[in-house]
Amino acid sequence: MLNRERTELPLLATQLRTWKAQSEDFSNPVYCICDYLDIRGHIDLETMRAAHARVEREAEALRLAIVPDKEADGGYRQFVRDDPAPLTHVDLSGESAPGAAAAAWMERDASGAEGPVDPLSLCRTALLEIADDHFLLYRRVHHAIVDGYSLALVFNRTAAVYSALARRLPADDGAFPAFARLVETETAYLDSKSHTRDRAYWRDTLAEPPEPVSLAGRSGGLAIGRRRTTELPPDRVGRLGRTAADLGVTWSDLAVTTIAAYVGKHTGADELLLGLPTGGRLSPQVRNVPGMSMNILPLRLAVDTGLPVRAFAQRVSREIRNVLLHSRCPTAEIARDVFGEGGGRLWGPMVNVMRFDYKLDFAGSVATMRTVSIPLTVDMTVYFFQTSADGATDVILDVHPDLFTARETDAHLDGILGLLDAIEAAGPETAVRDLFPASEPTPAPAPAPEAAD
């Protein structure tokens, strides 16, 4: 067991995978998550500074530094820095177009224009002041130390601490556990029967896997994606949630079902391998520990568009449950077991449903979460990203720019939104294939990129 007071720690498997990719080029900014809160209402700067400092001390992952170590597994170790990163205040309220100036400031920071990734300082926070009653709380965190779920935890905790301090109330409840708990849990897991069972599950599930298919009909390597975004307002999300309940599945299941049906129909594939990011947090002891535990796993699905929507959605739901039950097995280990040391692609398109328990209220000033992260994809990634407590959700489509034209990107986003409409309007016994316009062509499936996972 690791002592809580110990400063040096091994990297988690998910951390190591990301950091090795980053270490090939520290000028590459794509492995950072860059999100911000759009806060409508007054923010007191000194109270925000105090809340920020407290959360930085609590969330040890925000103070992690990664250093080379030839004797460590994977060649790297990490430690928690003593000093919290400061909160940068940027007053843009005097600009002629302060909103545009704020967007340009964040895009510049996210693009790495300020310099290469610093292994000793992997997070940055800024409060951008647009007006007396409009602020943006921006965070750039490296994906090797913090995942999207954890960033939502940090934003929620910041709002809670700010509100408590503003109202002169105690802010102790909800403090984060030590980061070492994630390391302890993974160390115990890798030496457990659960790990052995998970590896066996993935070997069986991916025995003779199908070739990943692509809607592009051709393949390419890892690239900065072309992004399109649209918002599903709360009332529409609510209706889709009720549709999901009528089908006997969750809203997240329905989102994945939509992409599976869309890819299956337009590729004509009998089987799909979709990438499915998972939290890897099956233990309640680590559920609220900020860190990088996200694991991307293959969702293997048999596709029969003749099935009724209800049966299709429930099949997808069952397979998602199976993936989640075995979601702690490291992706790199699964790839080695399936393909050997040479590696191979475990999925084609990817779908990521990000729903959070938001409490983004800063003493009465309500916030909405947005992203300015640089899109990175090998094919196509669809995000369903909840942005606020009322359920508003962005549908974000990232595509490989060499595989999809701008017109094709727009058409695919429209097609996905149209399929959501069709599922909502259709009865549960409607065949999946009848959800699509009869005139839509069905291209032949094509192999996805062969780059190692």
Short mmCIF file of C-alpha atoms in Angstrom, two decimals:
data_model
loop_
_atom_site.label_atom_id
_atom_site.label_comp_id
_atom_site.label_asym_id
_atom_site.label_seq_id
_atom_site.Cartn_x
_atom_site.Cartn_y
_atom_site.Cartn_z
CA MET A 1 0.00 0.00 0.00
CA LEU A 2 1.10 3.54 -0.71
CA ASN A 3 1.43 5.95 2.18
CA ARG A 4 -0.75 9.04 1.79
CA GLU A 5 2.19 11.24 2.70
CA ARG A 6 4.41 9.76 0.00
CA THR A 7 5.08 12.29 -2.75
CA GLU A 8 6.35 9.99 -5.53
CA LEU A 9 3.84 7.68 -7.21
CA PRO A 10 3.75 5.40 -10.24
CA LEU A 11 1.60 6.45 -13.18
CA LEU A 12 -1.75 4.75 -13.69
CA ALA A 13 -2.04 2.70 -16.89
CA THR A 14 -4.32 5.31 -18.48
CA GLN A 15 -1.90 8.08 -17.50
CA LEU A 16 1.12 6.30 -18.91
CA ARG A 17 -0.53 5.70 -22.27
CA THR A 18 -1.36 9.39 -22.68
CA TRP A 19 1.98 10.64 -21.39
CA LYS A 20 4.00 8.42 -23.72
CA ALA A 21 2.09 9.90 -26.64
CA GLN A 22 2.74 13.43 -25.32
CA SER A 23 6.44 12.76 -24.73
CA GLU A 24 6.97 12.27 -28.45
CA ASP A 25 6.41 16.00 -28.96
CA PHE A 26 5.97 18.40 -26.04
CA SER A 27 4.97 21.19 -28.42
CA ASN A 28 1.82 19.24 -29.33
CA PRO A 29 -1.12 20.72 -27.34
CA VAL A 30 -3.78 18.14 -28.28
CA TYR A 31 -3.49 16.09 -25.09
CA CYS A 32 -4.87 18.90 -22.95
CA ILE A 33 -8.53 19.31 -21.99
CA CYS A 34 -9.64 22.92 -22.21
CA ASP A 35 -13.10 23.65 -20.80
CA TYR A 36 -14.65 26.72 -19.28
CA LEU A 37 -17.68 27.83 -17.31
CA ASP A 38 -19.75 30.64 -18.76
CA ILE A 39 -20.91 32.40 -15.58
CA ARG A 40 -23.80 34.87 -15.82
CA GLY A 41 -23.79 37.10 -12.77
CA HIS A 42 -21.33 38.91 -10.53
CA ILE A 43 -18.15 37.17 -9.32
CA ASP A 44 -16.02 38.56 -6.51
CA LEU A 45 -12.39 38.16 -7.56
CA GLU A 46 -10.92 37.65 -4.09
CA THR A 47 -13.55 35.07 -3.17
CA MET A 48 -12.83 33.22 -6.41
CA ARG A 49 -9.10 33.32 -5.70
CA ALA A 50 -9.71 31.82 -2.26
CA ALA A 51 -12.01 29.11 -3.68
CA HIS A 52 -9.50 28.31 -6.40
CA ALA A 53 -6.61 27.98 -3.94
CA ARG A 54 -8.64 25.67 -1.71
CA VAL A 55 -9.70 23.41 -4.58
CA GLU A 56 -6.13 23.29 -5.91
CA ARG A 57 -4.97 22.07 -2.49
CA GLU A 58 -7.77 19.49 -2.28
CA ALA A 59 -7.53 18.14 -5.85
CA GLU A 60 -4.00 16.77 -5.79
CA ALA A 61 -4.21 15.69 -9.43
CA LEU A 62 -4.12 19.36 -10.41
CA ARG A 63 -0.67 19.60 -8.81
CA LEU A 64 0.85 16.46 -10.30
CA ALA A 65 4.20 16.69 -12.07
CA ILE A 66 5.58 13.88 -14.24
CA VAL A 67 9.30 13.13 -14.43
CA PRO A 68 11.41 10.47 -16.20
CA ASP A 69 12.58 7.54 -14.09
CA LYS A 70 14.43 4.68 -15.76
CA GLU A 71 13.75 2.40 -12.82
CA ALA A 72 9.98 2.96 -12.81
CA ASP A 73 7.48 0.86 -14.75
CA GLY A 74 6.94 2.64 -18.06
CA GLY A 75 9.89 4.97 -17.47
CA TYR A 76 8.04 7.73 -15.57
CA ARG A 77 6.94 8.64 -12.06
CA GLN A 78 4.88 11.50 -10.67
CA PHE A 79 4.71 13.59 -7.54
CA VAL A 80 2.34 16.16 -6.05
CA ARG A 81 3.77 19.68 -6.04
CA ASP A 82 3.35 21.66 -2.83
CA ASP A 83 2.39 24.93 -4.46
CA PRO A 84 -1.04 25.43 -6.07
CA ALA A 85 -1.06 27.12 -9.47
CA PRO A 86 -2.32 30.70 -9.22
CA LEU A 87 -5.59 31.94 -10.67
CA THR A 88 -4.92 34.30 -13.56
CA HIS A 89 -7.34 37.23 -13.83
CA VAL A 90 -7.77 38.66 -17.32
CA ASP A 91 -9.96 41.76 -17.53
CA LEU A 92 -11.31 42.09 -21.08
CA SER A 93 -14.33 44.21 -20.20
CA GLY A 94 -12.76 47.27 -21.80
CA GLU A 95 -12.33 45.60 -25.20
CA SER A 96 -14.62 46.64 -28.06
CA ALA A 97 -15.75 43.00 -28.38
CA PRO A 98 -14.94 41.39 -25.01
CA GLY A 99 -16.65 38.08 -25.83
CA ALA A 100 -14.61 37.65 -28.99
CA ALA A 101 -11.45 38.70 -27.14
CA ALA A 102 -12.12 36.04 -24.48
CA ALA A 103 -12.69 33.37 -27.13
CA ALA A 104 -9.43 34.35 -28.85
CA TRP A 105 -7.56 34.27 -25.53
CA MET A 106 -8.78 30.74 -24.74
CA GLU A 107 -8.13 29.46 -28.25
CA ARG A 108 -4.60 30.84 -28.12
CA ASP A 109 -3.94 29.15 -24.78
CA ALA A 110 -5.50 25.85 -25.90
CA SER A 111 -3.40 25.85 -29.07
CA GLY A 112 -0.15 25.90 -27.11
CA ALA A 113 0.87 29.32 -28.35
CA GLU A 114 2.26 30.17 -24.92
CA GLY A 115 4.86 27.41 -25.12
CA PRO A 116 5.31 23.63 -24.95
CA VAL A 117 3.74 21.36 -22.35
CA ASP A 118 5.61 21.69 -19.05
CA PRO A 119 5.79 18.33 -17.20
CA LEU A 120 6.17 20.22 -13.92
CA SER A 121 3.12 22.46 -14.43
CA LEU A 122 0.29 20.66 -16.21
CA CYS A 123 -2.74 22.79 -15.30
CA ARG A 124 -3.77 26.40 -15.74
CA THR A 125 -6.81 28.35 -14.53
CA ALA A 126 -7.95 31.81 -15.57
CA LEU A 127 -10.93 33.99 -14.77
CA LEU A 128 -11.78 36.06 -17.84
CA GLU A 129 -13.87 39.13 -17.05
CA ILE A 130 -16.17 40.12 -19.91
CA ALA A 131 -18.45 42.47 -17.93
CA ASP A 132 -19.48 43.15 -14.34
CA ASP A 133 -22.04 40.36 -14.64
CA HIS A 134 -20.33 38.00 -17.09
CA PHE A 135 -17.22 35.87 -16.41
CA LEU A 136 -15.56 32.81 -17.93
CA LEU A 137 -13.73 30.39 -15.62
CA TYR A 138 -11.26 28.60 -17.89
CA ARG A 139 -9.22 25.49 -17.03
CA ARG A 140 -6.57 23.79 -19.13
CA VAL A 141 -5.61 20.41 -17.66
CA HIS A 142 -3.41 17.74 -19.16
CA HIS A 143 -5.26 14.54 -20.01
CA ALA A 144 -2.44 12.49 -18.46
CA ILE A 145 -3.46 13.71 -15.00
CA VAL A 146 -7.15 14.67 -15.25
CA ASP A 147 -10.04 13.27 -17.32
CA GLY A 148 -13.27 14.98 -18.32
CA TYR A 149 -15.24 13.50 -15.44
CA SER A 150 -12.67 14.81 -12.97
CA LEU A 151 -12.72 18.26 -14.51
CA ALA A 152 -16.48 18.35 -13.94
CA LEU A 153 -15.84 17.37 -10.30
CA VAL A 154 -13.35 20.23 -9.98
CA PHE A 155 -15.74 22.78 -11.48
CA ASN A 156 -18.56 21.58 -9.22
CA ARG A 157 -16.35 21.74 -6.15
CA THR A 158 -15.14 25.23 -7.08
CA ALA A 159 -18.74 26.42 -7.32
CA ALA A 160 -19.58 24.84 -3.94
CA VAL A 161 -16.55 26.33 -2.18
CA TYR A 162 -17.08 29.78 -3.76
CA SER A 163 -20.72 29.78 -2.67
CA ALA A 164 -19.83 28.73 0.88
CA LEU A 165 -17.12 31.37 1.19
CA ALA A 166 -19.36 34.08 -0.28
CA ARG A 167 -22.04 33.22 2.29
CA ARG A 168 -19.50 32.81 5.11
CA LEU A 169 -20.41 29.17 5.60
CA PRO A 170 -18.16 26.13 6.20
CA ALA A 171 -16.81 24.54 3.01
CA ASP A 172 -15.40 21.31 4.43
CA ASP A 173 -18.11 18.93 3.23
CA GLY A 174 -17.29 17.43 -0.16
CA ALA A 175 -13.50 17.77 0.04
CA PHE A 176 -11.68 15.42 -2.34
CA PRO A 177 -9.85 12.28 -1.15
CA ALA A 178 -6.11 11.96 -1.78
CA PHE A 179 -4.98 11.12 -5.33
CA ALA A 180 -2.97 8.15 -3.98
CA ARG A 181 -6.26 6.32 -3.50
CA LEU A 182 -6.54 5.90 -7.28
CA VAL A 183 -3.05 4.39 -7.40
CA GLU A 184 -3.74 2.08 -4.47
CA THR A 185 -6.98 0.87 -6.04
CA GLU A 186 -5.37 0.15 -9.42
CA THR A 187 -2.41 -1.64 -7.81
CA ALA A 188 -4.80 -3.88 -5.88
CA TYR A 189 -6.93 -4.49 -8.98
CA LEU A 190 -4.02 -5.55 -11.21
CA ASP A 191 -3.10 -8.19 -8.63
CA SER A 192 -6.67 -9.45 -8.19
CA LYS A 193 -8.93 -12.18 -9.52
CA SER A 194 -11.14 -9.45 -10.95
CA HIS A 195 -8.34 -8.43 -13.29
CA THR A 196 -7.85 -12.04 -14.37
CA ARG A 197 -11.58 -12.38 -15.08
CA ASP A 198 -11.65 -9.09 -17.00
CA ARG A 199 -8.76 -10.13 -19.24
CA ALA A 200 -10.50 -13.43 -19.95
CA TYR A 201 -13.72 -11.57 -20.79
CA TRP A 202 -11.96 -9.35 -23.31
CA ARG A 203 -10.09 -12.25 -24.90
CA ASP A 204 -13.40 -14.07 -25.41
CA THR A 205 -15.31 -10.98 -26.54
CA LEU A 206 -12.67 -9.98 -29.08
CA ALA A 207 -11.87 -13.44 -30.38
CA GLU A 208 -11.81 -13.14 -34.20
CA PRO A 209 -12.88 -9.49 -34.08
CA PRO A 210 -14.44 -7.84 -37.13
CA GLU A 211 -12.51 -5.16 -38.97
CA PRO A 212 -13.51 -1.72 -37.67
CA VAL A 213 -15.58 0.09 -40.27
CA SER A 214 -15.61 3.76 -41.24
CA LEU A 215 -18.36 5.96 -42.63
CA ALA A 216 -15.66 7.53 -44.79
CA GLY A 217 -15.05 4.38 -46.81
CA ARG A 218 -11.31 4.87 -46.32
CA SER A 219 -8.84 5.19 -43.46
CA GLY A 220 -6.23 7.56 -42.05
CA GLY A 221 -4.03 8.17 -39.02
CA LEU A 222 -4.42 10.26 -35.89
CA ALA A 223 -5.23 13.90 -36.73
CA ILE A 224 -6.68 17.12 -35.39
CA GLY A 225 -10.34 16.86 -36.27
CA ARG A 226 -12.88 19.05 -37.98
CA ARG A 227 -15.58 19.95 -35.44
CA ARG A 228 -19.27 20.70 -35.70
CA THR A 229 -21.47 21.41 -32.67
CA THR A 230 -25.16 21.87 -32.05
CA GLU A 231 -27.16 22.16 -28.84
CA LEU A 232 -30.04 19.98 -27.72
CA PRO A 233 -32.13 22.27 -25.47
CA PRO A 234 -33.42 20.97 -22.13
CA ASP A 235 -36.94 20.25 -23.39
CA ARG A 236 -35.61 18.11 -26.23
CA VAL A 237 -33.23 16.25 -23.93
CA GLY A 238 -36.17 15.66 -21.60
CA ARG A 239 -38.27 14.21 -24.42
CA LEU A 240 -35.42 11.94 -25.49
CA GLY A 241 -35.02 10.83 -21.90
CA ARG A 242 -38.68 9.84 -21.82
CA THR A 243 -38.25 8.03 -25.14
CA ALA A 244 -35.32 6.11 -23.66
CA ALA A 245 -37.41 5.16 -20.62
CA ASP A 246 -40.20 3.92 -22.92
CA LEU A 247 -37.62 1.71 -24.65
CA GLY A 248 -36.39 0.37 -21.31
CA VAL A 249 -32.93 1.99 -21.52
CA THR A 250 -31.12 5.07 -20.19
CA TRP A 251 -30.53 8.32 -22.05
CA SER A 252 -26.84 7.38 -22.39
CA ASP A 253 -27.84 4.01 -23.86
CA LEU A 254 -30.11 5.78 -26.34
CA ALA A 255 -27.29 8.07 -27.46
CA VAL A 256 -24.99 5.10 -28.15
CA THR A 257 -27.88 3.23 -29.82
CA THR A 258 -28.37 6.18 -32.18
CA ILE A 259 -24.75 6.13 -33.31
CA ALA A 260 -24.69 2.33 -33.62
CA ALA A 261 -27.83 2.42 -35.79
CA TYR A 262 -26.46 5.28 -37.88
CA VAL A 263 -23.07 3.66 -38.51
CA GLY A 264 -24.61 0.23 -39.07
CA LYS A 265 -27.15 1.51 -41.60
CA HIS A 266 -24.68 3.60 -43.57
CA THR A 267 -21.88 1.03 -43.69
CA GLY A 268 -24.04 -2.05 -44.09
CA ALA A 269 -21.84 -3.82 -41.52
CA ASP A 270 -23.20 -6.86 -39.68
CA GLU A 271 -20.92 -6.16 -36.72
CA LEU A 272 -19.48 -2.98 -35.29
CA LEU A 273 -16.62 -2.09 -33.01
CA LEU A 274 -17.37 1.32 -31.49
CA GLY A 275 -15.00 3.11 -29.14
CA LEU A 276 -16.67 3.70 -25.75
CA PRO A 277 -14.90 5.87 -23.14
CA THR A 278 -15.59 4.64 -19.61
CA GLY A 279 -14.83 6.12 -16.20
CA GLY A 280 -13.10 3.01 -14.82
CA ARG A 281 -14.45 3.98 -11.37
CA LEU A 282 -16.36 0.90 -10.19
CA SER A 283 -15.34 1.38 -6.57
CA PRO A 284 -17.18 4.05 -4.53
CA GLN A 285 -13.88 4.79 -2.76
CA VAL A 286 -12.50 6.43 -5.92
CA ARG A 287 -15.64 7.89 -7.46
CA ASN A 288 -14.85 11.40 -6.24
CA VAL A 289 -11.07 11.37 -6.61
CA PRO A 290 -9.94 13.71 -9.39
CA GLY A 291 -7.44 12.04 -11.70
CA MET A 292 -7.07 10.26 -15.02
CA SER A 293 -8.93 6.95 -14.92
CA MET A 294 -10.83 7.13 -18.21
CA ASN A 295 -10.43 3.99 -20.30
CA ILE A 296 -11.55 3.73 -23.94
CA LEU A 297 -12.89 0.25 -24.66
CA PRO A 298 -14.35 -1.53 -27.69
CA LEU A 299 -18.11 -2.03 -27.80
CA ARG A 300 -18.72 -5.04 -30.05
CA LEU A 301 -22.23 -5.04 -31.48
CA ALA A 302 -24.14 -7.28 -33.84
CA VAL A 303 -26.17 -5.04 -36.15
CA ASP A 304 -29.61 -6.06 -37.43
CA THR A 305 -31.51 -3.03 -38.68
CA GLY A 306 -34.58 -5.20 -39.09
CA LEU A 307 -34.96 -5.33 -35.32
CA PRO A 308 -37.53 -3.09 -33.61
CA VAL A 309 -36.05 -0.02 -31.99
CA ARG A 310 -36.82 -1.36 -28.52
CA ALA A 311 -35.03 -4.67 -29.12
CA PHE A 312 -32.08 -2.93 -30.80
CA ALA A 313 -31.69 -0.41 -27.96
CA GLN A 314 -31.89 -3.09 -25.30
CA ARG A 315 -29.24 -5.16 -27.11
CA VAL A 316 -26.95 -2.12 -27.13
CA SER A 317 -27.74 -1.49 -23.45
CA ARG A 318 -26.82 -5.07 -22.47
CA GLU A 319 -23.49 -4.84 -24.27
CA ILE A 320 -22.72 -1.48 -22.68
CA ARG A 321 -23.38 -3.03 -19.25
CA ASN A 322 -20.93 -5.84 -20.08
CA VAL A 323 -18.26 -3.33 -21.09
CA LEU A 324 -18.77 -1.32 -17.90
CA LEU A 325 -18.52 -4.42 -15.71
CA HIS A 326 -15.09 -5.11 -17.20
CA SER A 327 -14.00 -1.52 -17.71
CA ARG A 328 -10.93 -1.44 -15.46
CA CYS A 329 -8.82 -3.62 -17.74
CA PRO A 330 -6.26 -1.29 -19.42
CA THR A 331 -6.89 -0.73 -23.12
CA ALA A 332 -3.23 -1.27 -24.02
CA GLU A 333 -3.31 -4.66 -22.31
CA ILE A 334 -6.46 -5.66 -24.21
CA ALA A 335 -4.83 -4.64 -27.50
CA ARG A 336 -1.74 -6.73 -26.74
CA ASP A 337 -3.88 -9.74 -25.84
CA VAL A 338 -5.87 -9.43 -29.06
CA PHE A 339 -3.21 -8.38 -31.56
CA GLY A 340 0.13 -9.12 -29.90
CA GLU A 341 2.89 -6.58 -29.44
CA GLY A 342 2.29 -5.10 -32.91
CA GLY A 343 -1.07 -3.74 -31.78
CA GLY A 344 -4.07 -2.89 -33.93
CA ARG A 345 -7.26 -0.85 -33.99
CA LEU A 346 -9.91 -1.92 -31.49
CA TRP A 347 -12.66 0.35 -32.87
CA GLY A 348 -13.68 2.66 -35.70
CA PRO A 349 -16.03 5.53 -34.79
CA MET A 350 -16.22 6.51 -31.13
CA VAL A 351 -19.17 7.77 -29.04
CA ASN A 352 -18.72 9.55 -25.72
CA VAL A 353 -21.71 10.41 -23.51
CA MET A 354 -20.74 12.87 -20.78
CA ARG A 355 -23.48 13.47 -18.23
CA PHE A 356 -22.60 15.09 -14.92
CA ASP A 357 -24.28 15.89 -11.63
CA TYR A 358 -23.97 19.62 -12.06
CA LYS A 359 -24.22 22.12 -9.22
CA LEU A 360 -22.75 25.05 -11.10
CA ASP A 361 -24.09 27.89 -8.99
CA PHE A 362 -21.65 30.52 -7.76
CA ALA A 363 -23.64 32.12 -4.91
CA GLY A 364 -26.54 32.77 -7.26
CA SER A 365 -24.57 33.23 -10.49
CA VAL A 366 -25.41 30.25 -12.72
CA ALA A 367 -22.84 28.71 -15.05
CA THR A 368 -22.86 26.65 -18.24
CA MET A 369 -19.96 24.39 -19.20
CA ARG A 370 -18.31 24.68 -22.64
CA THR A 371 -15.28 23.18 -24.30
CA VAL A 372 -12.51 24.67 -26.43
CA SER A 373 -10.39 21.52 -26.45
CA ILE A 374 -8.60 20.71 -29.67
CA PRO A 375 -10.45 17.83 -31.37
CA LEU A 376 -8.37 14.70 -31.91
CA THR A 377 -9.61 11.66 -33.82
CA VAL A 378 -8.57 8.80 -36.09
CA ASP A 379 -11.98 8.60 -37.76
CA MET A 380 -15.15 10.05 -36.25
CA THR A 381 -16.06 10.86 -32.65
CA VAL A 382 -19.53 11.86 -31.47
CA TYR A 383 -19.88 13.54 -28.06
CA PHE A 384 -23.12 14.04 -26.16
CA PHE A 385 -21.87 16.65 -23.68
CA GLN A 386 -24.22 17.89 -20.96
CA THR A 387 -23.42 21.55 -20.43
CA SER A 388 -25.64 22.64 -17.54
CA ALA A 389 -27.77 21.44 -14.65
CA ASP A 390 -31.00 21.83 -16.66
CA GLY A 391 -29.88 19.02 -18.98
CA ALA A 392 -28.92 21.10 -22.04
CA THR A 393 -26.57 18.94 -24.10
CA ASP A 394 -24.19 19.69 -26.94
CA VAL A 395 -23.87 17.17 -29.75
CA ILE A 396 -20.28 17.51 -30.94
CA LEU A 397 -19.04 15.78 -34.07
CA ASP A 398 -15.28 15.53 -34.61
CA VAL A 399 -14.12 13.99 -37.88
CA HIS A 400 -10.78 13.29 -39.54
CA PRO A 401 -10.32 16.16 -42.03
CA ASP A 402 -8.70 13.91 -44.64
CA LEU A 403 -11.54 11.40 -44.47
CA PHE A 404 -14.59 13.69 -44.42
CA THR A 405 -15.19 16.90 -46.34
CA ALA A 406 -16.86 19.86 -44.66
CA ARG A 407 -20.07 19.06 -46.54
CA GLU A 408 -19.95 15.42 -45.45
CA THR A 409 -19.35 16.51 -41.86
CA ASP A 410 -22.44 18.72 -41.91
CA ALA A 411 -24.47 15.95 -43.55
CA HIS A 412 -23.47 13.42 -40.90
CA LEU A 413 -24.35 15.78 -38.04
CA ASP A 414 -27.71 16.48 -39.68
CA GLY A 415 -28.22 12.74 -40.17
CA ILE A 416 -27.52 11.98 -36.51
CA LEU A 417 -29.89 14.72 -35.35
CA GLY A 418 -32.51 13.48 -37.82
CA LEU A 419 -32.18 9.96 -36.45
CA LEU A 420 -32.73 11.25 -32.91
CA ASP A 421 -35.91 12.94 -34.16
CA ALA A 422 -37.04 9.74 -35.89
CA ILE A 423 -36.45 7.61 -32.77
CA GLU A 424 -38.42 10.08 -30.67
CA ALA A 425 -41.33 10.09 -33.14
CA ALA A 426 -41.37 6.35 -33.86
CA GLY A 427 -43.07 3.68 -31.87
CA PRO A 428 -40.88 1.16 -30.00
CA GLU A 429 -41.78 -1.62 -32.46
CA THR A 430 -40.66 0.37 -35.52
CA ALA A 431 -37.84 -1.40 -37.38
CA VAL A 432 -34.53 0.46 -37.16
CA ARG A 433 -34.16 0.52 -40.94
CA ASP A 434 -37.52 2.31 -41.22
CA LEU A 435 -36.15 5.26 -39.23
CA PHE A 436 -34.08 6.35 -42.24
CA PRO A 437 -35.30 8.06 -45.43
CA ALA A 438 -35.67 5.47 -48.19
CA SER A 439 -33.49 7.49 -50.58
CA GLU A 440 -30.36 7.37 -48.42
CA PRO A 441 -27.51 5.36 -49.98
CA THR A 442 -25.70 2.68 -47.99
CA PRO A 443 -21.95 2.71 -48.77
CA ALA A 444 -19.87 -0.43 -48.36
CA PRO A 445 -17.90 -0.78 -45.12
CA ALA A 446 -14.23 0.13 -45.14
CA PRO A 447 -11.40 -0.78 -42.74
CA ALA A 448 -10.50 1.85 -40.17
CA PRO A 449 -6.86 2.96 -39.66
CA GLU A 450 -4.34 0.26 -38.84
CA ALA A 451 -2.30 2.42 -36.47
CA ALA A 452 -1.43 0.77 -33.17
CA ASP A 453 -3.77 1.57 -30.30
#
